[in-house]
Short mmCIF file of C-alpha atoms in Angstrom, two decimals:
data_model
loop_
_atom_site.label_atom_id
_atom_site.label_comp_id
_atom_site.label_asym_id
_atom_site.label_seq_id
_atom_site.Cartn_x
_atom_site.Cartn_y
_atom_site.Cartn_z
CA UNK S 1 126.70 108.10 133.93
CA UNK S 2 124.55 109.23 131.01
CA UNK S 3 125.44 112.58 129.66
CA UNK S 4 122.45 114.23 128.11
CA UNK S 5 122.67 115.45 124.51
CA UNK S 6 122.26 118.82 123.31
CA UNK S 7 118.21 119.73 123.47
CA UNK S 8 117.63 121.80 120.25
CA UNK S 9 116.43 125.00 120.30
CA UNK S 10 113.01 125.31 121.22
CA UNK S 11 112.73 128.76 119.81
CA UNK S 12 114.19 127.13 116.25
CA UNK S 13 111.97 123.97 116.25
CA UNK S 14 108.43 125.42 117.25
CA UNK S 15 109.29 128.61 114.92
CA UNK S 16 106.36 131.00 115.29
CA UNK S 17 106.65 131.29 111.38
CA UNK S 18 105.27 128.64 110.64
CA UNK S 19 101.92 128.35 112.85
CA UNK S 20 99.31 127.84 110.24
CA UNK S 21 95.58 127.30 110.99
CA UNK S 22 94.30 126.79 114.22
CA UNK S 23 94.90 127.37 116.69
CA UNK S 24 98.14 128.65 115.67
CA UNK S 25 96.29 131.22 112.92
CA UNK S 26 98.19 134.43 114.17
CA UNK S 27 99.57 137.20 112.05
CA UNK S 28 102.22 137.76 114.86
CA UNK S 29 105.43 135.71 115.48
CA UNK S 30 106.01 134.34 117.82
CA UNK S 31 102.62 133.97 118.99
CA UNK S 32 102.04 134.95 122.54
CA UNK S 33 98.86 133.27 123.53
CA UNK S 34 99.63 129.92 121.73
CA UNK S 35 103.53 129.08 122.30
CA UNK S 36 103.35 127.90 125.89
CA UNK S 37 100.84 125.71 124.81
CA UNK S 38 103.38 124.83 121.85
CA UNK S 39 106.13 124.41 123.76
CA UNK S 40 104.52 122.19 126.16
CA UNK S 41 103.54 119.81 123.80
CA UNK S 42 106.63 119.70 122.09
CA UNK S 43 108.62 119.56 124.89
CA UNK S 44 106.42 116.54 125.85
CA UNK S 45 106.57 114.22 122.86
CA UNK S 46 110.63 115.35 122.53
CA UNK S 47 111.23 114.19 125.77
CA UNK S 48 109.29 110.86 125.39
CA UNK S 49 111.59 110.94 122.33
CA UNK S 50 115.09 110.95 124.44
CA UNK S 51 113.99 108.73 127.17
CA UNK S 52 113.36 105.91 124.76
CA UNK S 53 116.86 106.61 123.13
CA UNK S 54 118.46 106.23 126.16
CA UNK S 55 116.50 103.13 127.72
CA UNK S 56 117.74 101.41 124.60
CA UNK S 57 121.18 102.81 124.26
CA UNK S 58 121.52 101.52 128.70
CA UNK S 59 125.05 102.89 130.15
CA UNK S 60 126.71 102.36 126.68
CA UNK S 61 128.08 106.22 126.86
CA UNK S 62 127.06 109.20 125.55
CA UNK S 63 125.98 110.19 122.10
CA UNK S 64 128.43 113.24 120.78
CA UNK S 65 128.06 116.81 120.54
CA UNK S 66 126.22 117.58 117.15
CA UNK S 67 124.47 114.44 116.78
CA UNK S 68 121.37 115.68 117.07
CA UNK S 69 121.48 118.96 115.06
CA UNK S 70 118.84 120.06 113.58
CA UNK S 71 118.44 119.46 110.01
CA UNK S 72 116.24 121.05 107.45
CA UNK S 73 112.99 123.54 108.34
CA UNK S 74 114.07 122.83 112.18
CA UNK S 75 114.07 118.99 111.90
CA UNK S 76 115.71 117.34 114.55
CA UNK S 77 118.28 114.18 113.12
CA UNK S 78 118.74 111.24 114.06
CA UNK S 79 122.06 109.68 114.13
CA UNK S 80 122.58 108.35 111.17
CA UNK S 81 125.85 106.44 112.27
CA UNK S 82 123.70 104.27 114.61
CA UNK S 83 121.27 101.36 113.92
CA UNK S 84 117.66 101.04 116.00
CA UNK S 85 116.60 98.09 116.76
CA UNK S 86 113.87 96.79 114.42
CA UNK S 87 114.00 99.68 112.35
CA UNK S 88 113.52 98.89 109.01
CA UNK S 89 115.61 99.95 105.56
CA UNK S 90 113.98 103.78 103.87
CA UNK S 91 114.22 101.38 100.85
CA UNK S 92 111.88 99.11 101.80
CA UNK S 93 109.64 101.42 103.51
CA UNK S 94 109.61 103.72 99.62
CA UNK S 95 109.30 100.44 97.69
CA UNK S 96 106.24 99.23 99.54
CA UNK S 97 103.76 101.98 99.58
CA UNK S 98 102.53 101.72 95.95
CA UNK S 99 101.42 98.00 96.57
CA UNK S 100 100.44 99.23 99.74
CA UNK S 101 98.06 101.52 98.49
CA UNK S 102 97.10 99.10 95.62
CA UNK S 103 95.96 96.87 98.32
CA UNK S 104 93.83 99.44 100.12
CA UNK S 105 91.56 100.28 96.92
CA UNK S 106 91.39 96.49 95.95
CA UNK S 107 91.25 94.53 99.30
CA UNK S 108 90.03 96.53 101.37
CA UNK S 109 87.64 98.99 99.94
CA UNK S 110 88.69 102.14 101.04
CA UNK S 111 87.50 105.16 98.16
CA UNK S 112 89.37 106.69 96.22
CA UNK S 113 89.87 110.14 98.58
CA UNK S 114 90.91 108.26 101.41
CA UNK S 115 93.46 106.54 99.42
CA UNK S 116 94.98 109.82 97.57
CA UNK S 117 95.28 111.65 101.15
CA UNK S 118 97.34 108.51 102.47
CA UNK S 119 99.17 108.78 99.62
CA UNK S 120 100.11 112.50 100.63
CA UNK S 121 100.86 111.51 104.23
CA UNK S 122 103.26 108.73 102.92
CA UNK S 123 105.04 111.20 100.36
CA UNK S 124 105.55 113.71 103.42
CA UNK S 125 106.96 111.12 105.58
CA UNK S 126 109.20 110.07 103.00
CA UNK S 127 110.66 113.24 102.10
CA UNK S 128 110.96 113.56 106.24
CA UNK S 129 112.82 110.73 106.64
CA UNK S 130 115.41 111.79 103.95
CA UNK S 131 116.15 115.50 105.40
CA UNK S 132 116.32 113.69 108.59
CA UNK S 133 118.78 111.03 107.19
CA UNK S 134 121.03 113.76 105.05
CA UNK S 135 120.35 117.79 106.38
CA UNK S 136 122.92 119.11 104.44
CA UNK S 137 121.19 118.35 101.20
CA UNK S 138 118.48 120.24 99.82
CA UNK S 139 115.23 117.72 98.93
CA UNK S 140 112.94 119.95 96.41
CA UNK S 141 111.81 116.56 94.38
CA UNK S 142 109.18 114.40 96.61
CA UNK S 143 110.23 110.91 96.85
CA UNK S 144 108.13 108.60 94.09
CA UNK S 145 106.70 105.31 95.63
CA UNK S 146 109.04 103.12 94.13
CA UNK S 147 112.08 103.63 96.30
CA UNK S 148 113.77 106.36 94.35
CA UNK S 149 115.22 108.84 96.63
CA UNK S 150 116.95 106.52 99.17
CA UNK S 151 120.80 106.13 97.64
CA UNK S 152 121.80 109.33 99.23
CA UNK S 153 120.55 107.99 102.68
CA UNK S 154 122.96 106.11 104.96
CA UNK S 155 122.78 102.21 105.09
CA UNK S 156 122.72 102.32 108.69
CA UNK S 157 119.52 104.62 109.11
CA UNK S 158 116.51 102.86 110.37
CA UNK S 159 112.89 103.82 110.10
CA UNK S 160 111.83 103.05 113.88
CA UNK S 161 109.66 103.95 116.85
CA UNK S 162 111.95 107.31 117.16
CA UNK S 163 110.96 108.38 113.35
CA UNK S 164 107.09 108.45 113.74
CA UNK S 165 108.05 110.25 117.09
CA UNK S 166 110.01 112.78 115.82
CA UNK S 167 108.01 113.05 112.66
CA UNK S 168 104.99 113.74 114.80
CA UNK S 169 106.53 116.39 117.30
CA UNK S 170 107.41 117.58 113.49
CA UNK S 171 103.97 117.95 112.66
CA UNK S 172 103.19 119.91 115.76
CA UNK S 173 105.61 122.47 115.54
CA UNK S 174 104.27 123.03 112.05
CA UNK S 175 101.36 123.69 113.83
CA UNK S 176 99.23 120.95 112.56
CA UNK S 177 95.40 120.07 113.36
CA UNK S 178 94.68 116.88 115.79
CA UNK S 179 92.80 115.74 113.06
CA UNK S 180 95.39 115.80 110.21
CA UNK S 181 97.81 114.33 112.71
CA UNK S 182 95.54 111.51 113.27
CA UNK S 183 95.25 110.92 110.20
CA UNK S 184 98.70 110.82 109.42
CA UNK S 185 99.10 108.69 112.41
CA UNK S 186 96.49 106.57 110.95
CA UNK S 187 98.24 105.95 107.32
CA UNK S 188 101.54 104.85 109.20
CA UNK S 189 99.68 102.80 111.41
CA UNK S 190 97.59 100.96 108.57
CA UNK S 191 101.57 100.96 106.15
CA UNK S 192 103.61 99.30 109.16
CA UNK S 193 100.69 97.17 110.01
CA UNK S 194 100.84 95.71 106.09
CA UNK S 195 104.37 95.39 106.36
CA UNK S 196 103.85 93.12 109.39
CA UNK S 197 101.23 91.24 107.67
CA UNK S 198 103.34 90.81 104.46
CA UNK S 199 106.17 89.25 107.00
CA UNK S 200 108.17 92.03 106.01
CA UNK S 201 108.46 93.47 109.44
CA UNK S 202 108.54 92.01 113.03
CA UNK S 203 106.01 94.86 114.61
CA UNK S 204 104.53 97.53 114.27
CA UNK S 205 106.24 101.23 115.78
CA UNK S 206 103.36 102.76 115.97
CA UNK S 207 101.58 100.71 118.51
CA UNK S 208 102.73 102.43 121.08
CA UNK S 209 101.59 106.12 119.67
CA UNK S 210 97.84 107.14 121.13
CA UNK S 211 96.07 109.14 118.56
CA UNK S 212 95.38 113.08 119.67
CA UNK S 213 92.47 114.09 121.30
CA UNK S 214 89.53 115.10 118.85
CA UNK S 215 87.28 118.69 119.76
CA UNK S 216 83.97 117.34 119.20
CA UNK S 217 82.40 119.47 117.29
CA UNK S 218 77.97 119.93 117.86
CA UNK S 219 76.79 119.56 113.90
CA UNK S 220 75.39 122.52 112.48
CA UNK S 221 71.58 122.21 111.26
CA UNK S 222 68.67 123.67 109.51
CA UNK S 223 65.28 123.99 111.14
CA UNK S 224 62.25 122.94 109.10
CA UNK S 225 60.79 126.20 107.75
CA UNK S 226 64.78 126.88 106.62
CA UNK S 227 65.03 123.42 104.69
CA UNK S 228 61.64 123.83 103.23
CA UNK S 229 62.40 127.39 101.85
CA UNK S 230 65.65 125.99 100.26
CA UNK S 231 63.47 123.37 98.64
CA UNK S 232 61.66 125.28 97.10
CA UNK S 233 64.26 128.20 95.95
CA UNK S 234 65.33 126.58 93.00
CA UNK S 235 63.07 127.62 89.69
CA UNK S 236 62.01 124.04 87.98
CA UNK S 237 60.70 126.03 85.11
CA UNK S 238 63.49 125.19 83.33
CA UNK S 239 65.88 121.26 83.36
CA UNK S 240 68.19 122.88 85.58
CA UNK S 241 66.15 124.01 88.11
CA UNK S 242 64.54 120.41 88.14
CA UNK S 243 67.54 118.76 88.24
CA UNK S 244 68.76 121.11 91.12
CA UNK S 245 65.40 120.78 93.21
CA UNK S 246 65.49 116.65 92.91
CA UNK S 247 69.21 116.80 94.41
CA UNK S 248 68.40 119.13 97.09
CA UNK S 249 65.48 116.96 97.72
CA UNK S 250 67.28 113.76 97.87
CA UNK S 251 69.77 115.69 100.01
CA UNK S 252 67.24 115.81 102.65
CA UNK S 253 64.60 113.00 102.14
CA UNK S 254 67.81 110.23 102.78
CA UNK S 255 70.72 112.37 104.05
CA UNK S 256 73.13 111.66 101.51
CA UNK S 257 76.43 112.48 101.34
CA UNK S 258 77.68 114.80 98.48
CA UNK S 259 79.90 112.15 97.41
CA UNK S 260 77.34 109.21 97.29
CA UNK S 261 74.66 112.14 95.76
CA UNK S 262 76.69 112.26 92.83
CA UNK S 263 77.80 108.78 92.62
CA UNK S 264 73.76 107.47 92.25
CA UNK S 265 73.06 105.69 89.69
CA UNK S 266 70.29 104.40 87.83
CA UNK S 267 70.13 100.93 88.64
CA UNK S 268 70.27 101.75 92.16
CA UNK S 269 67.48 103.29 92.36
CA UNK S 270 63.95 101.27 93.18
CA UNK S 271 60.80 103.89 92.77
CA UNK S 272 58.44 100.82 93.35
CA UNK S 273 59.31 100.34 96.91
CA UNK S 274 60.71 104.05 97.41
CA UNK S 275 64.28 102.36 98.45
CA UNK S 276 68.28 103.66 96.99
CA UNK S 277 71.38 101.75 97.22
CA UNK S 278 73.99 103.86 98.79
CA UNK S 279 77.99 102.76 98.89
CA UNK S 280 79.03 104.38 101.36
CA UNK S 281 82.53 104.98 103.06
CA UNK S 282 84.87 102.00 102.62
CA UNK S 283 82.21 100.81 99.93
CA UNK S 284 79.76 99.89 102.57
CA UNK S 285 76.40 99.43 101.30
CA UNK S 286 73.54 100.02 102.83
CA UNK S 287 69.25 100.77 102.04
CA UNK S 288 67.43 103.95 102.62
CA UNK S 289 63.79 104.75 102.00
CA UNK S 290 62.64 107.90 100.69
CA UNK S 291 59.43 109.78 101.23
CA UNK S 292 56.86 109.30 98.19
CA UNK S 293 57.60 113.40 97.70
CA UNK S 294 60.47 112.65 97.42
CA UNK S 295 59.47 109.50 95.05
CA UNK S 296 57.74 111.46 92.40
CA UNK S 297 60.33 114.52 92.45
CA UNK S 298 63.02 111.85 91.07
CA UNK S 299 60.79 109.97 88.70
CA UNK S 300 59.77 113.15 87.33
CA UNK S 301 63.50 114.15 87.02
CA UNK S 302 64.41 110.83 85.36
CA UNK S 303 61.42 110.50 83.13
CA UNK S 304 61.26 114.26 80.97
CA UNK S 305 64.40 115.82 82.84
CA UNK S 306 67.32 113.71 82.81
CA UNK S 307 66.77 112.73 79.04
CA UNK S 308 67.19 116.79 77.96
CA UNK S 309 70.87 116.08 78.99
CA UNK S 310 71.73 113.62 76.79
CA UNK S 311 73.51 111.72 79.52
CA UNK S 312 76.53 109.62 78.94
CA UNK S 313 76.89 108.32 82.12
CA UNK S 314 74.67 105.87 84.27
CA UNK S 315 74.70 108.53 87.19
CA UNK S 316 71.53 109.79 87.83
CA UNK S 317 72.57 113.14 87.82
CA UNK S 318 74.65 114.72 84.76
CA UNK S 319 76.12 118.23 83.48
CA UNK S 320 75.01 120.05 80.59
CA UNK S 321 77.31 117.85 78.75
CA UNK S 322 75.61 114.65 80.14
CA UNK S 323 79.14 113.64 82.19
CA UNK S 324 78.60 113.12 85.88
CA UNK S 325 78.41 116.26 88.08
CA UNK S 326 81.02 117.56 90.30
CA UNK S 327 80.79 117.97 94.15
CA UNK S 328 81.88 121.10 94.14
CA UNK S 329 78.97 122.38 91.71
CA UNK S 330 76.56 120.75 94.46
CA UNK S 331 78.10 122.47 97.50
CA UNK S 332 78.21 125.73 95.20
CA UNK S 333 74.44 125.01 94.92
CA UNK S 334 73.63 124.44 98.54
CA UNK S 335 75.51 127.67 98.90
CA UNK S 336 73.78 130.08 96.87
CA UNK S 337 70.36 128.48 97.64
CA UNK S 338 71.08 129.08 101.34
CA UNK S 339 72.26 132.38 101.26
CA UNK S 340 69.18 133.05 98.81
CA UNK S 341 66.53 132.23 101.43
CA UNK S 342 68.26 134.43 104.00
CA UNK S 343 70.26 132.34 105.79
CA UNK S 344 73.93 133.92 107.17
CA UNK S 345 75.31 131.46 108.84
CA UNK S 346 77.62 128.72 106.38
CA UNK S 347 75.55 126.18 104.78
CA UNK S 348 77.43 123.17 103.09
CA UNK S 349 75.70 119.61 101.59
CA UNK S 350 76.40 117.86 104.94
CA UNK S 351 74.71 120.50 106.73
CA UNK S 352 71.18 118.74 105.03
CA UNK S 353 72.43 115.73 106.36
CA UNK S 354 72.81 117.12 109.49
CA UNK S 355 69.59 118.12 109.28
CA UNK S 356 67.70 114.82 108.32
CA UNK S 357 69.36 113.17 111.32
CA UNK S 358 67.96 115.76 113.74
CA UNK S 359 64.46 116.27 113.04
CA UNK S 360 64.19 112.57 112.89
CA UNK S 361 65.43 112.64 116.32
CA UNK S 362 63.23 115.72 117.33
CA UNK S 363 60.27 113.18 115.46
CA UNK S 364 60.63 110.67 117.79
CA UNK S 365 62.97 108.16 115.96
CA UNK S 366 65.48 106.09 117.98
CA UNK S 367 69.53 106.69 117.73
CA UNK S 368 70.02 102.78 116.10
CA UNK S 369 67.49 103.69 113.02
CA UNK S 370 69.03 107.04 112.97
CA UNK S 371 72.57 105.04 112.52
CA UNK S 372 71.36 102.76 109.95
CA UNK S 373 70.11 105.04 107.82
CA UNK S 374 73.09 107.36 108.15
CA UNK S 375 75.15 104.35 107.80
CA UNK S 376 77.52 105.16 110.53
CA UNK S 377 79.74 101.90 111.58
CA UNK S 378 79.97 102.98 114.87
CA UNK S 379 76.95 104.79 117.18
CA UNK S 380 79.21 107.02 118.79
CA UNK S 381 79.38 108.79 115.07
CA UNK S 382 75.16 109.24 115.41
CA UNK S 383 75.33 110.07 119.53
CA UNK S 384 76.21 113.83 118.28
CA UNK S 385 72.80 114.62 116.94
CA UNK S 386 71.64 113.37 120.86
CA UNK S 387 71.57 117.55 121.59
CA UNK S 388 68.62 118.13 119.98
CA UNK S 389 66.98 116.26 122.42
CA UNK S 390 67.50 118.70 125.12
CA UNK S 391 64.89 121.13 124.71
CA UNK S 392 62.06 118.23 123.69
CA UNK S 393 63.52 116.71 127.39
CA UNK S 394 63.04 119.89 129.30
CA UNK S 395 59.50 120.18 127.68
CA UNK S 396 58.66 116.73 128.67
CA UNK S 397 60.32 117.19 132.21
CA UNK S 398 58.06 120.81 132.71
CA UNK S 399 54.96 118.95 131.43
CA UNK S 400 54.76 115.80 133.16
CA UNK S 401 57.25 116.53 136.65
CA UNK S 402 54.48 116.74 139.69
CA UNK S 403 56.43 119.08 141.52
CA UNK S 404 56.28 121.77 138.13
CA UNK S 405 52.32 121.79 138.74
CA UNK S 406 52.11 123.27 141.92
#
């Protein structure tokens, strides 16, 4: 028979402490209206967790008291005594995430912010897997990429299927968002995955890990009358306030993204046929039209604006000092602008965006254009925006329905 470990302390591991954000955002500890739903979640992945121990471990005996103590910030340990079954060396796991991420900004694409949050997730995981190898020792230096870090850790402890399950229910009990754990789960997923294609592992562990439910979220949006006020807020008498009004306009007229705003530049912009070049996410490239407002805004702005900068740069828009602006100076813009024309509620860059894709819905234009020129890979990205069809539906349904007549 199969003698069940000690199940660590619930209370110790899902430490009211340390809820952070939300849902776990309360002052008081433990939280009362959030730890069931804690616990239960906890409990669930930590079980999953045993049962797979077991089904490999058969009728072999049963594991010790104390081998599964918790280890540092309530970490549960694996034994480090035993070996899992295509588990692979920390070594080799810390040694291959700088060519890793080499080969995800030169193969395939991905920008530069994707890359430096992976690289977080990876240096978290790493310093998880070494309190989980040695608790006793205190880990304040983060593991480097290059496989520095792993001589204290045991020869015989794996990185496996029951690390990215444990380092998961870890992230939960820290009270993580769905959507950071997803994208944690996604950076492991895309590592192991290059270690497979490398030949440097057998499979991947996290195929068997489903990614957490997303809220889906309605977007936020401006009506008309609001985005035309903000359009016209800034004061052009000066190169500033030009400069300011073509961005906001360019905001709207293509529904840029502040990143891709910023990054314009000069060559990839066509006034003759009213067209810009946009890389996009993952470098994805992709054609949008602007209005012929919009048009003569930005040839103004390049012709007797831009040149008062002295620019240095080939982006379209510059500082004072002619270097490339900031994103932060353009949501700071779209902030003050917003809360200038009277508007309470929060405002960011993407909410413009948000805006161009619905009134082009309201205007009659079909999801697949609306895709295109968002440049969303997948239409289930765009089908969000399908809410501000309700009310033109109802209208339509009151107008034309026979029975509404009589």
């Amino acid at each position: 028979s199969i003698v069940l470990p000690p199940f660590p302390n619930l209370a110790d591991f899902f430490g009211g402490s340390r809820h952070r954000g939300p849902p776990f955002a309360c002052k008081k500890a433990p939280c009362p209206h959030h730890s069931d739903r804690l616990q239960e979640e906890g409990t669930r992945i930590l079980l999953g967790v045993f049962l797979r121990m077991f089904a490999r471990r058969g009728t072999r005996g049963h594991m010790e008291d104390g081998r599964n103590r918790p280890g540092l910030a309530g970490k549960p340990s694996l034994d480090p005594e035993r070996e899992s079954p295509g588990g692979l060396s920390p070594a080799l796991v810390f040694s291959h995430i700088r060519p890793w991420l080499d080969y995800l900004l030169a193969v395939r694409g991905l920008s530069l912010a994707t890359v430096t949050a992976y690289d977080e997730d990876m240096r978290d995981f790493c310093s998880f897997v070494q309190e989980l190898a040695c608790p006793s020792e205190n880990h304040t230096n983060r593991p480097d990429m290059a496989g520095t870090g792993t001589e204290t850790i045991p020869a015989a402890m794996n990185v496996g299927e029951e690390t990215i399950l444990l380092y998961l229910s870890w992230g939960y009990s820290r009270g993580l968002e769905a959507r950071t754990q997803a994208r944690r789960l996604a950076a492991l997923r895309s590592f192991f995955g290059y270690l497979v294609e490398q030949g440097l592992a057998g499979e991947n562990p996290t195929e068997k890990n489903r990614n957490p439910k997303l809220p889906r979220h309605l977007p936020t949006f401006l009506s008309v009358s609001e985005v035309q006020a903000m359009l016209a807020f800034p004061d052009t008498s000066g190169p500033r306030g030009r400069r300011d009004a073509c961005m906001l306009e360019l905001l709207y007229a293509a529904g840029l993204r502040v990143s891709e705003l910023v990054e314009l530049t000069l060559h990839a912009c066509d006034l003759q046929t009213g067209m810009l070049r946009i890389f996009g996410k993952g470098a994805k490239e992709r054609l949008v039209p602007i209005h012929g407002r919009a048009q003569g805004v930005l040839l103004d702005y390049l012709e007797h604006t831009r040149p008062l900068f002295a620019p240095q740069t080939p982006h379209v828009f510059v500082n004072r000092f002619g270097k490339e602006l900031t994103r932060q100076y353009v949501f700071t813009l779209v902030r003050d602008c917003a809360r200038a024309c009277g508007i309470t509620r929060p405002v960011s860059p993407h909410t413009l965006r948000h805006s161009f894709a619905t009134h082009l819905l309201e205007g009659g234009a079909d999801l697949r254009s609306v895709q295109t020129l968002l440049g969303h890979a997948d239409i289930a990205a765009t089908e969000i925006y399908t809410h501000v069809q309700t009310s033109r539906l109802m209208g339509l349904h009151r107008l034309y329905h026979p029975r509404t007549r009589t």
